[in-house]
XYZ file of C-alpha atoms in Angstrom:
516
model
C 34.905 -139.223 121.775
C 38.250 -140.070 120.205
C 41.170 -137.884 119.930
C 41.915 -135.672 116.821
C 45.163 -137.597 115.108
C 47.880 -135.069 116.105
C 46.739 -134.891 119.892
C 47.189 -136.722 123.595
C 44.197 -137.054 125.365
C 44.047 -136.016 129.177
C 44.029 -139.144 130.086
C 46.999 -140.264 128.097
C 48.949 -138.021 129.681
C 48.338 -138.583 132.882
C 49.309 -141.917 132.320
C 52.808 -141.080 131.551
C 55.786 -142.198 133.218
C 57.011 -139.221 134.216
C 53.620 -137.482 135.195
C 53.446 -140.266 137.636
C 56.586 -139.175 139.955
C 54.244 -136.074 140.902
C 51.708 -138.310 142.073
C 49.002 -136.407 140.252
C 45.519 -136.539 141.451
C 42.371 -134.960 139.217
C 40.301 -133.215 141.782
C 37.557 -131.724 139.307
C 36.376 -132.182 135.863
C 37.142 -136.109 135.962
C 34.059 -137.020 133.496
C 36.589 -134.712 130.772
C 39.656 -136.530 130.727
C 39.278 -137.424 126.971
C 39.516 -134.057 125.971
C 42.300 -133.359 123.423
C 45.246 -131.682 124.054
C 46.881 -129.776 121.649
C 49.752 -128.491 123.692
C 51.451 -127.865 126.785
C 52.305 -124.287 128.135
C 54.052 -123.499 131.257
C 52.358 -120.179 132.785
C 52.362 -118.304 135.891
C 50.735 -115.231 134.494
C 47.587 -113.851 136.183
C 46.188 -113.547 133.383
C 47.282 -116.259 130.886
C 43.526 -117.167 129.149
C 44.301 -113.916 126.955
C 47.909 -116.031 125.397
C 45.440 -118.818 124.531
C 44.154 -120.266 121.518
C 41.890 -124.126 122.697
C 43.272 -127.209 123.815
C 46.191 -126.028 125.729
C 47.184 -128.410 129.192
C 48.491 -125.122 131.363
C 50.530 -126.306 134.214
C 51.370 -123.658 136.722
C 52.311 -123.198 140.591
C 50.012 -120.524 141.361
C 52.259 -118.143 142.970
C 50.670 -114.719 141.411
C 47.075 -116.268 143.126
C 47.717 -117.301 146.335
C 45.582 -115.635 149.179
C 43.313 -114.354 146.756
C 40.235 -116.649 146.303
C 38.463 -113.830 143.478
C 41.307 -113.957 141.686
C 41.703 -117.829 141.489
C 38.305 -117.697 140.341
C 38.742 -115.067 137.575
C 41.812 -117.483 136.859
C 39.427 -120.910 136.237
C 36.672 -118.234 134.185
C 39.726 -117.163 131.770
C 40.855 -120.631 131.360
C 37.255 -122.206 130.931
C 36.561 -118.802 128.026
C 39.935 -119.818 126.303
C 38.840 -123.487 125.655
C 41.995 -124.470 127.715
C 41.696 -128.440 128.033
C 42.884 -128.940 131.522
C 45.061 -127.433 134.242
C 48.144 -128.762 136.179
C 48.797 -127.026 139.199
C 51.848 -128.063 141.253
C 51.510 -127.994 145.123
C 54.099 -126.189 147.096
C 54.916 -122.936 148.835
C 51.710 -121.023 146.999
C 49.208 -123.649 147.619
C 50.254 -126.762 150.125
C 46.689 -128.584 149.836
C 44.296 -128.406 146.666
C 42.685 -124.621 146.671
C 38.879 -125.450 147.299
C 37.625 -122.354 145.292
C 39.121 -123.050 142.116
C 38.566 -126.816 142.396
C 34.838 -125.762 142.906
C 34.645 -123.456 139.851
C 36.998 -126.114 137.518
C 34.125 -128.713 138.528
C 31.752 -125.954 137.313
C 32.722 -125.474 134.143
C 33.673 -129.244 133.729
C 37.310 -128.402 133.137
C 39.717 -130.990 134.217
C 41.932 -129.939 137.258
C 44.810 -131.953 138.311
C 46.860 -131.345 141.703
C 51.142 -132.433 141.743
C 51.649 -133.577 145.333
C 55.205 -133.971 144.573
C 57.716 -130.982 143.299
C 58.098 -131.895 139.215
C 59.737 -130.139 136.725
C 57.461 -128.994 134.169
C 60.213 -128.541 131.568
C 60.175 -132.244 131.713
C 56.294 -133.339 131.067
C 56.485 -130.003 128.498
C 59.657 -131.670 126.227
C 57.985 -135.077 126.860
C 54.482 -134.639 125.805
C 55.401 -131.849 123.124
C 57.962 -134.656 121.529
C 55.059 -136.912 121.756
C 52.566 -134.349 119.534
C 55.245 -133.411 117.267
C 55.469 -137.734 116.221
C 51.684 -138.078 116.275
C 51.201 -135.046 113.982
C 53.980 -136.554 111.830
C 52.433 -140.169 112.019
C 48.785 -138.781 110.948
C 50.471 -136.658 108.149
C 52.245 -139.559 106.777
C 49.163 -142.108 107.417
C 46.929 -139.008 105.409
C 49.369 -138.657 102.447
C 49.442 -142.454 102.557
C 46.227 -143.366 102.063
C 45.304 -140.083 100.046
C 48.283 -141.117 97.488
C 47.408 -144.702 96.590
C 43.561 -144.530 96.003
C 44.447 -141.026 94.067
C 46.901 -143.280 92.466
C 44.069 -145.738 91.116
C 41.427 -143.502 90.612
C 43.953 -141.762 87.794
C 44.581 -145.295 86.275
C 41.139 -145.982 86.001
C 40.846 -148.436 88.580
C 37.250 -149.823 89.547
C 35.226 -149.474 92.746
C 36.351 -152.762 94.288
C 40.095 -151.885 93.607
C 39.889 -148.485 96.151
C 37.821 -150.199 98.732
C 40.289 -153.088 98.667
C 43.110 -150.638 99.107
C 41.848 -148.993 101.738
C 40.826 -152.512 103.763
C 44.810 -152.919 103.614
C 44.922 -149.784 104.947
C 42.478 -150.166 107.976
C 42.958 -153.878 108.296
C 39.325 -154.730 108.870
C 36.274 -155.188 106.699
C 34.955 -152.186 104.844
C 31.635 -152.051 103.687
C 29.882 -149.546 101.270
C 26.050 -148.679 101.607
C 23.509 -146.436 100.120
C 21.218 -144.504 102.503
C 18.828 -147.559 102.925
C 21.885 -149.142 104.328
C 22.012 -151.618 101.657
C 25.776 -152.868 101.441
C 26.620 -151.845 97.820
C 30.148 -153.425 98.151
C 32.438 -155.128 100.422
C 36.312 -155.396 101.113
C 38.449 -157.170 103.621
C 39.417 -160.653 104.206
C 36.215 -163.122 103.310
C 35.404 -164.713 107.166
C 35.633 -161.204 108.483
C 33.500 -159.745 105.796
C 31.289 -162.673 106.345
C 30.777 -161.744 110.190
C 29.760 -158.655 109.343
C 27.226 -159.075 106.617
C 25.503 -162.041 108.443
C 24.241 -160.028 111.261
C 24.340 -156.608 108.915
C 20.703 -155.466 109.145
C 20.564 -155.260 112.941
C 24.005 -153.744 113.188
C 23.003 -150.583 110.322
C 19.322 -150.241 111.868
C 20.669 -150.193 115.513
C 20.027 -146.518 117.536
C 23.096 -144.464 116.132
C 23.724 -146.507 113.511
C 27.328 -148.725 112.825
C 28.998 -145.717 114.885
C 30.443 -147.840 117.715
C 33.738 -148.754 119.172
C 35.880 -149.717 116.546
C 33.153 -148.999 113.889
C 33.868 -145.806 111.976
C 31.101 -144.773 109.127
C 32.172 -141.532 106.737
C 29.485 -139.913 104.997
C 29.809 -139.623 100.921
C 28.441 -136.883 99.066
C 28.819 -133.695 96.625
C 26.501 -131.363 95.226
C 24.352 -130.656 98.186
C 23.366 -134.185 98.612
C 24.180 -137.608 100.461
C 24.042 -141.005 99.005
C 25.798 -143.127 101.018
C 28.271 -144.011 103.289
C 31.653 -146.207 104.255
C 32.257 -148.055 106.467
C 35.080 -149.194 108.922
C 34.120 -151.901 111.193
C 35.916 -153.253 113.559
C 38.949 -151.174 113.408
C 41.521 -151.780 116.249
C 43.976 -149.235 115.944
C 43.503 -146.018 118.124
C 40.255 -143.572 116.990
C 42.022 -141.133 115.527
C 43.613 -143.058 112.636
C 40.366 -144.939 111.957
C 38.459 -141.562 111.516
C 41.445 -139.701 109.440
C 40.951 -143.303 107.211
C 37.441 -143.266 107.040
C 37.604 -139.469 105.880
C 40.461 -140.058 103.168
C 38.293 -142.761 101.773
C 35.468 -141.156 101.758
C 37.150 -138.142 99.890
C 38.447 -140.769 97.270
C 35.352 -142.497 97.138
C 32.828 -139.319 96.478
C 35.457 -138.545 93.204
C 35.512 -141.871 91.871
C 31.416 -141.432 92.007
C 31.679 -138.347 90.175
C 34.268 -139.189 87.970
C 32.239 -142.357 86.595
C 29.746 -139.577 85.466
C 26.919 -141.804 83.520
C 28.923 -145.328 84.177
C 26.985 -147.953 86.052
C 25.879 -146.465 89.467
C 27.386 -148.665 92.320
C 23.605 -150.049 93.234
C 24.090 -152.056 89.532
C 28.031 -152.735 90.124
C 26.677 -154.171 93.471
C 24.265 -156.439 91.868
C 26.461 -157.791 88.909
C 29.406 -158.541 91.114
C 27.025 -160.609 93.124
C 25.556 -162.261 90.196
C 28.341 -162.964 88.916
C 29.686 -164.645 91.707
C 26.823 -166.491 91.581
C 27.287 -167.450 87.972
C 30.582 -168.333 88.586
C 30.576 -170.413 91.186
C 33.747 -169.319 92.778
C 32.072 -169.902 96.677
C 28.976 -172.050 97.904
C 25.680 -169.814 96.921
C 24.898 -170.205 100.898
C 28.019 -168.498 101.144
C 26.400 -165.470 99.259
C 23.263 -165.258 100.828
C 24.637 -162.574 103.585
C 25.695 -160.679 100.748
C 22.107 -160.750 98.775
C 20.680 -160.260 102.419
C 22.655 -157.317 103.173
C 22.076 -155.804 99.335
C 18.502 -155.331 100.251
C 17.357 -158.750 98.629
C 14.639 -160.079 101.011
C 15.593 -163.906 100.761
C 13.474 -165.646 103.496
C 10.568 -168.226 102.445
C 11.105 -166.472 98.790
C 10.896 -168.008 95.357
C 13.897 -167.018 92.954
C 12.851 -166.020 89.647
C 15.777 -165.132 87.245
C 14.955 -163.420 84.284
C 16.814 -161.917 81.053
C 16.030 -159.515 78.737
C 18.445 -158.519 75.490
C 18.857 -154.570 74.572
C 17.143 -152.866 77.511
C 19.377 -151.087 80.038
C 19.134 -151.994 83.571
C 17.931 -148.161 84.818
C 14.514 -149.307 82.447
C 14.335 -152.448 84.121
C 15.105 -151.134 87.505
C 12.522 -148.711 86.963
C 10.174 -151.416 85.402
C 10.485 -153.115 88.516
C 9.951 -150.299 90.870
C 6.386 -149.438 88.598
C 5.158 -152.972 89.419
C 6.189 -153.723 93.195
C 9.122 -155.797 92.673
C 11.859 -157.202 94.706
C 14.955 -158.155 92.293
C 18.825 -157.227 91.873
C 19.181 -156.223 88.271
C 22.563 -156.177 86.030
C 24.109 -156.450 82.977
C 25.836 -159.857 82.799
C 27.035 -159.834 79.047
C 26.555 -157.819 76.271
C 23.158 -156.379 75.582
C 21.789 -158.988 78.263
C 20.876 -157.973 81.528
C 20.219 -159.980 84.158
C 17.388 -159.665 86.783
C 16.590 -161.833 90.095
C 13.537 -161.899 91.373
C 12.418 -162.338 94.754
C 8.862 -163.522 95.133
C 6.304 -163.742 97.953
C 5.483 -167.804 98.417
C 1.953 -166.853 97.038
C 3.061 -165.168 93.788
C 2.626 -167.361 90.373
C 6.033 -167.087 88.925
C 4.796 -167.718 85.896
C 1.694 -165.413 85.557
C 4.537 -162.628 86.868
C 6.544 -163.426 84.390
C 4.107 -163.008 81.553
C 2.771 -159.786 83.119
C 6.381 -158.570 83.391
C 6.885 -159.499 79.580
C 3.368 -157.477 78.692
C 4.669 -154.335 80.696
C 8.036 -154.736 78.950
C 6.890 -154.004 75.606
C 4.215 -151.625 76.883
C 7.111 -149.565 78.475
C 9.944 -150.032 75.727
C 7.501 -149.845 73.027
C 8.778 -152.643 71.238
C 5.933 -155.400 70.650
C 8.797 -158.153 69.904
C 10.515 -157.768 72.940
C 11.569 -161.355 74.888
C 11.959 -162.264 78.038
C 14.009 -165.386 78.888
C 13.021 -167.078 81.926
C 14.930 -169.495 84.098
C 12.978 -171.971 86.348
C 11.394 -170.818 89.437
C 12.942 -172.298 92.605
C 12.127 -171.923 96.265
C 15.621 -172.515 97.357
C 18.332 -170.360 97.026
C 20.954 -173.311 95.957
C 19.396 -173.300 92.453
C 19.727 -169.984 92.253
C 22.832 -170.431 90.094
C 21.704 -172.768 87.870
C 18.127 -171.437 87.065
C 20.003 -168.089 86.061
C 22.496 -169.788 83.786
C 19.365 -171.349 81.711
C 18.154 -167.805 81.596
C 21.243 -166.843 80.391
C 21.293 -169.294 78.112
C 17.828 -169.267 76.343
C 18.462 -165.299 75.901
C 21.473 -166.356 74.154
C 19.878 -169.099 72.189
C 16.994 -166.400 70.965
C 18.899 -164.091 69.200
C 18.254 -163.704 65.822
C 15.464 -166.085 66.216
C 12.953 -166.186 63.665
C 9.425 -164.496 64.999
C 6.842 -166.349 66.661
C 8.249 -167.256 69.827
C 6.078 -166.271 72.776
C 6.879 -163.045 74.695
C 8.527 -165.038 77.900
C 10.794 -168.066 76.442
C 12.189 -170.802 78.411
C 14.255 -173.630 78.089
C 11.612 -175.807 75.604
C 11.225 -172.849 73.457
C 14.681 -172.613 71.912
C 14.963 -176.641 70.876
C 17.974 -176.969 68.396
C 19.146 -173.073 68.350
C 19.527 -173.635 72.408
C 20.968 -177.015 71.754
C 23.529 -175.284 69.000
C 24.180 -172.246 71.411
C 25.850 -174.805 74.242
C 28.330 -176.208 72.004
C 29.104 -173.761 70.035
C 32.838 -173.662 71.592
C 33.429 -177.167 70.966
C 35.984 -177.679 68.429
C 33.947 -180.451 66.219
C 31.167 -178.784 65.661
C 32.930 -175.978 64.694
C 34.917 -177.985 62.203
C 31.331 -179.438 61.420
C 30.270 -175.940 60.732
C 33.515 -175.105 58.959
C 33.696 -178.106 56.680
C 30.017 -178.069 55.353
C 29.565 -174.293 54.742
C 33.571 -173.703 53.292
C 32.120 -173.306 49.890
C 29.535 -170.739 50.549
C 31.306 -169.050 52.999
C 34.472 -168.465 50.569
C 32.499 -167.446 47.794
C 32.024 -163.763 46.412
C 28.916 -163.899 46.720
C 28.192 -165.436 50.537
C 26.874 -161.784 51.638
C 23.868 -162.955 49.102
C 23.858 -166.139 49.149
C 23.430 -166.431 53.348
C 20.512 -164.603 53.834
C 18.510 -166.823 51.142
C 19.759 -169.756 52.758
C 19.192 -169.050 56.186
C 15.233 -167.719 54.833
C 14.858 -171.043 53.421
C 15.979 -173.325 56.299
C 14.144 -171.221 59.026
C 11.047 -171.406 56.943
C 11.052 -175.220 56.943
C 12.054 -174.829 53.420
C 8.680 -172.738 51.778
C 9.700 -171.128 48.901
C 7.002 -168.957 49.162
C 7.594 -167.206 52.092
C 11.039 -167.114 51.659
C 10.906 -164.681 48.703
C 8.560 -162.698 50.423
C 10.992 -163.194 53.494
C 14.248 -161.974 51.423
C 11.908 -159.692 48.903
C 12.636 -161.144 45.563
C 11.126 -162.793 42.601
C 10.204 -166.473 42.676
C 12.730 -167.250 39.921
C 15.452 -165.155 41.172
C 15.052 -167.258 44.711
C 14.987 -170.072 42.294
C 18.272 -169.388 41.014
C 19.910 -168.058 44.360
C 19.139 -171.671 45.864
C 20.480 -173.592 42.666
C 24.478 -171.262 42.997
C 23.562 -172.810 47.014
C 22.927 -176.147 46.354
C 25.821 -176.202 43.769
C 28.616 -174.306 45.136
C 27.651 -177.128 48.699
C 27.206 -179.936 46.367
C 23.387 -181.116 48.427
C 20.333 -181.779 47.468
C 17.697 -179.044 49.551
C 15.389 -181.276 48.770
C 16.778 -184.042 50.830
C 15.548 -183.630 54.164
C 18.576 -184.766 56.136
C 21.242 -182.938 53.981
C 19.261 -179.977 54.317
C 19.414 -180.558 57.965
C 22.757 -181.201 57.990
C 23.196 -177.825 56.267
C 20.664 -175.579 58.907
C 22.767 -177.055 61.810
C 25.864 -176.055 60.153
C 24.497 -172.658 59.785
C 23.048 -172.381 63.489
C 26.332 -173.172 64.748
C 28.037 -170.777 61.875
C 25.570 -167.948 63.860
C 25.931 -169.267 67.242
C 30.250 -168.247 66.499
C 29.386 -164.778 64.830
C 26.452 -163.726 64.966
C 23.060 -163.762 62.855
């Protein structure tokens, strides 16, 4: 059991230079040498347990108990009542040898007894070891305040999860790692091979008897309102106990009021997820090199299929809980705006795409919304596509919006055609100059706010009249005239299938930039 951060163990005392010129020898209680001591006292009084408070080292010569073996016992009883952590007794004139009745009732009560075979000057051990508390109670104030002031510090600037755990990595100087009470790792911090080592071999570590709570591994609990949800972790800290547990307790304290600070922000489960799909996404490190991350996030990821899917304007909670409803395995997270991201993990003998299209009937069943889409990546049984398949998800969710009806209720990569086409090179300078230079007119008329709608009707309706008035609710000759100001103000012909082509990719890219 370590030390408390202002105290000298037993043991570290008796491993003192000075200790050792009296050639001490611990003649009971030897399985308690780790207690803490809090301080020394120098006492010959009979009855000296009454002046104590706990975890006092008494040293004394004995003289008021010599020749009276009742009294030396009622001496160990007072001590053992008091809490004292050990006693020092220095041989001489009162006791030559080690007294075999108080040895014998120190063993008894398991408190550590330690015999001086050489004269010693307490005063000395007393200034030595007090100096000695005095720094340590300094050093653990200082490391407290420390620690306390820089993650208060960012939690008052606003500063994300990631920011405080990496903060208080620098502090410990060893991997940190964040889990929920499944002992999923929620978030990580620490230097990348380290963090690595840990993760890899993760879910034997957390499911081991006691837990991560090891030598050098330090867990805090984190938790308010009469619950728990989690915990961090230090692992592998090498400085002494005591610092590692006053670190793991200051984070923990920072960490439980960032979580209630964030109020309804995204819960760390979902922070968890998106920083690991985005990583993913971004392709920053090998996707191998993430798979003791997804591992260690609770993903099962051995002989799985990956099945990334996207669905626009549904929070992750719904999906989360969508997934939960039908027996899922998946990280979900918002990626961009009004698009979040889910990755499925599959059993071998699930049909990805029949679970797809279920997922997509449930959807709309749940949400209530019979248009709702889900964009689908392809289905891949090894992790290394991973990245890509969830880009093309990404991608055909973006290519769908403001789609005209009538795709089907999961959409893939053959389903978006010339809108996905338009979507990907959207950034590229020519065709925005392309979209710039054959829409100019419309776009800097008065009436464009009019004018776009019709146009956009007509194009996406493969150019039916008919269903474009009913599709913009006007009057046959009023869409008559709307298109003539269009083709005029453009100077085309409608008519003329490849101008009018010309014209719809224009606008697809013009919507691809701004919007629908």
């Amino acid at each position: 059991m370590p030390t408390p951060d202002h105290t000298l163990s037993i043991r570290q005392i008796l491993a003192l230079d000075r200790i050792a010129a009296g050639q001490p020898e611990v003649v009971a209680g030897a399985g308690h040498l780790d207690r803490p001591v809090r301080w020394v006292h120098v006492a010959e009084a009979a009855d000296v347990g009454v002046m104590l408070s706990g975890g006092e080292m008494i040293l004394t010569t004995g003289v008021l108990l010599a020749d009276d073996e009742r009294l030396q016992a009622e001496y160990i009883d007072s001590l053992h009542r008091a809490e004292a952590a050990a006693l020092v007794l220095g041989l001489g004139r009162a006791f030559p040898s080690s007294p075999e009745g108080m040895r014998r009732a120190a063993e008894r009560h398991g408190l550590p007894m330690v015999v001086l075979h050489r004269p010693f000057p307490f005063a000395e051990l007393t200034e030595e070891v007090q100096s000695r508390l005095v720094r340590r109670k300094f050093a653990a104030v200082s490391l407290s305040e420390g620690i306390r002031t820089a993650l208060t510090g960012l939690i008052t600037a606003g500063a994300p999860l990631q920011a405080l755990l990496d903060e208080i990595a620098a502090h410990s100087g060893c991997p940190v790692v964040l889990t929920n009470l499944a002992h999923r790792v929620l978030a990580t911090a620490g230097e990348h091979p380290a963090v690595d080592d840990v993760l890899r071999d993760w879910d034997r570590i957390a499911r081991q008897p006691g837990g991560v709570d090891g030598e050098g591994w330090i867990r805090a609990d984190l938790g308010g309102r009469g619950e728990r949800w989690g915990s961090v972790v230090l692992c592998g800290h090498r400085g002494d106990g005591a610092s590692g547990r006053l670190l793991a307790d200051r984070a923990a304290e920072a960490l439980v009021l960032h979580h209630l600070l964030a109020g309804s922000g995204p819960s760390w489960e979902e922070q968890s997820a998106r920083c690991l799909l985005a990583d993913l996404l971004a392709g920053a490190a090998p996707a191998r090199g993430l798979l003791p991350r997804a591992r260690a996030a609770g993903l099962p990821v051995n002989r799985r299929t990956f099945l990334p899917l996207v669905v626009r304007d549904t929070s992750p909670a719904q999906l989360d809980r969508l997934l939960r409803l039908l027996g899922l395995s998946g990280l979900v997270a918002e990626l961009a705006e009004h698009s979040t991201a889910i990755l499925l993990s599959l059993a071998r003998d699930q049909a990805p795409e029949a679970l797809a299209a279920h997922f997509a009937e449930r959807l709309r069943a749940e949400t209530g919304d019979a248009r709702a889409l889900v964009a689908a990546g392809p289905a891949s049984t090894a992790w290394e596509d991973v990245p890509e398949a969830l880009r093309e998800a990404l991608h055909v969710a973006d290519a769908v919006t403001g789609a005209p009806p009538g795709l089907p209720p999961v959409v893939r990569i053959g389903d978006v055609r010339l809108r996905g086409l338009v979507r990907q090179l959207r950034d590229d300078p020519r065709v925005q100059a392309f979209s710039e230079r054959e829409l100019d007119a419309i776009l800097a008329s008065e009436d464009a706010a009019e004018l776009l709608p019709v146009l956009r009707g007509y194009l996406t309706t493969g150019r039916n009249k008919s269903r474009t008035a009913r599709l913009t609710h006007m009057s046959r000759p009023a869409l008559y005239r709307r298109l003539q100001s269009i083709q005029t103000l453009l100077g085309v012909d409608l008519d003329d299938f490849e101008q009018a082509a010309s014209v719809h990719l224009a606008l697809l890219a013009h919507d691809a930039q701004s919007g629908p």
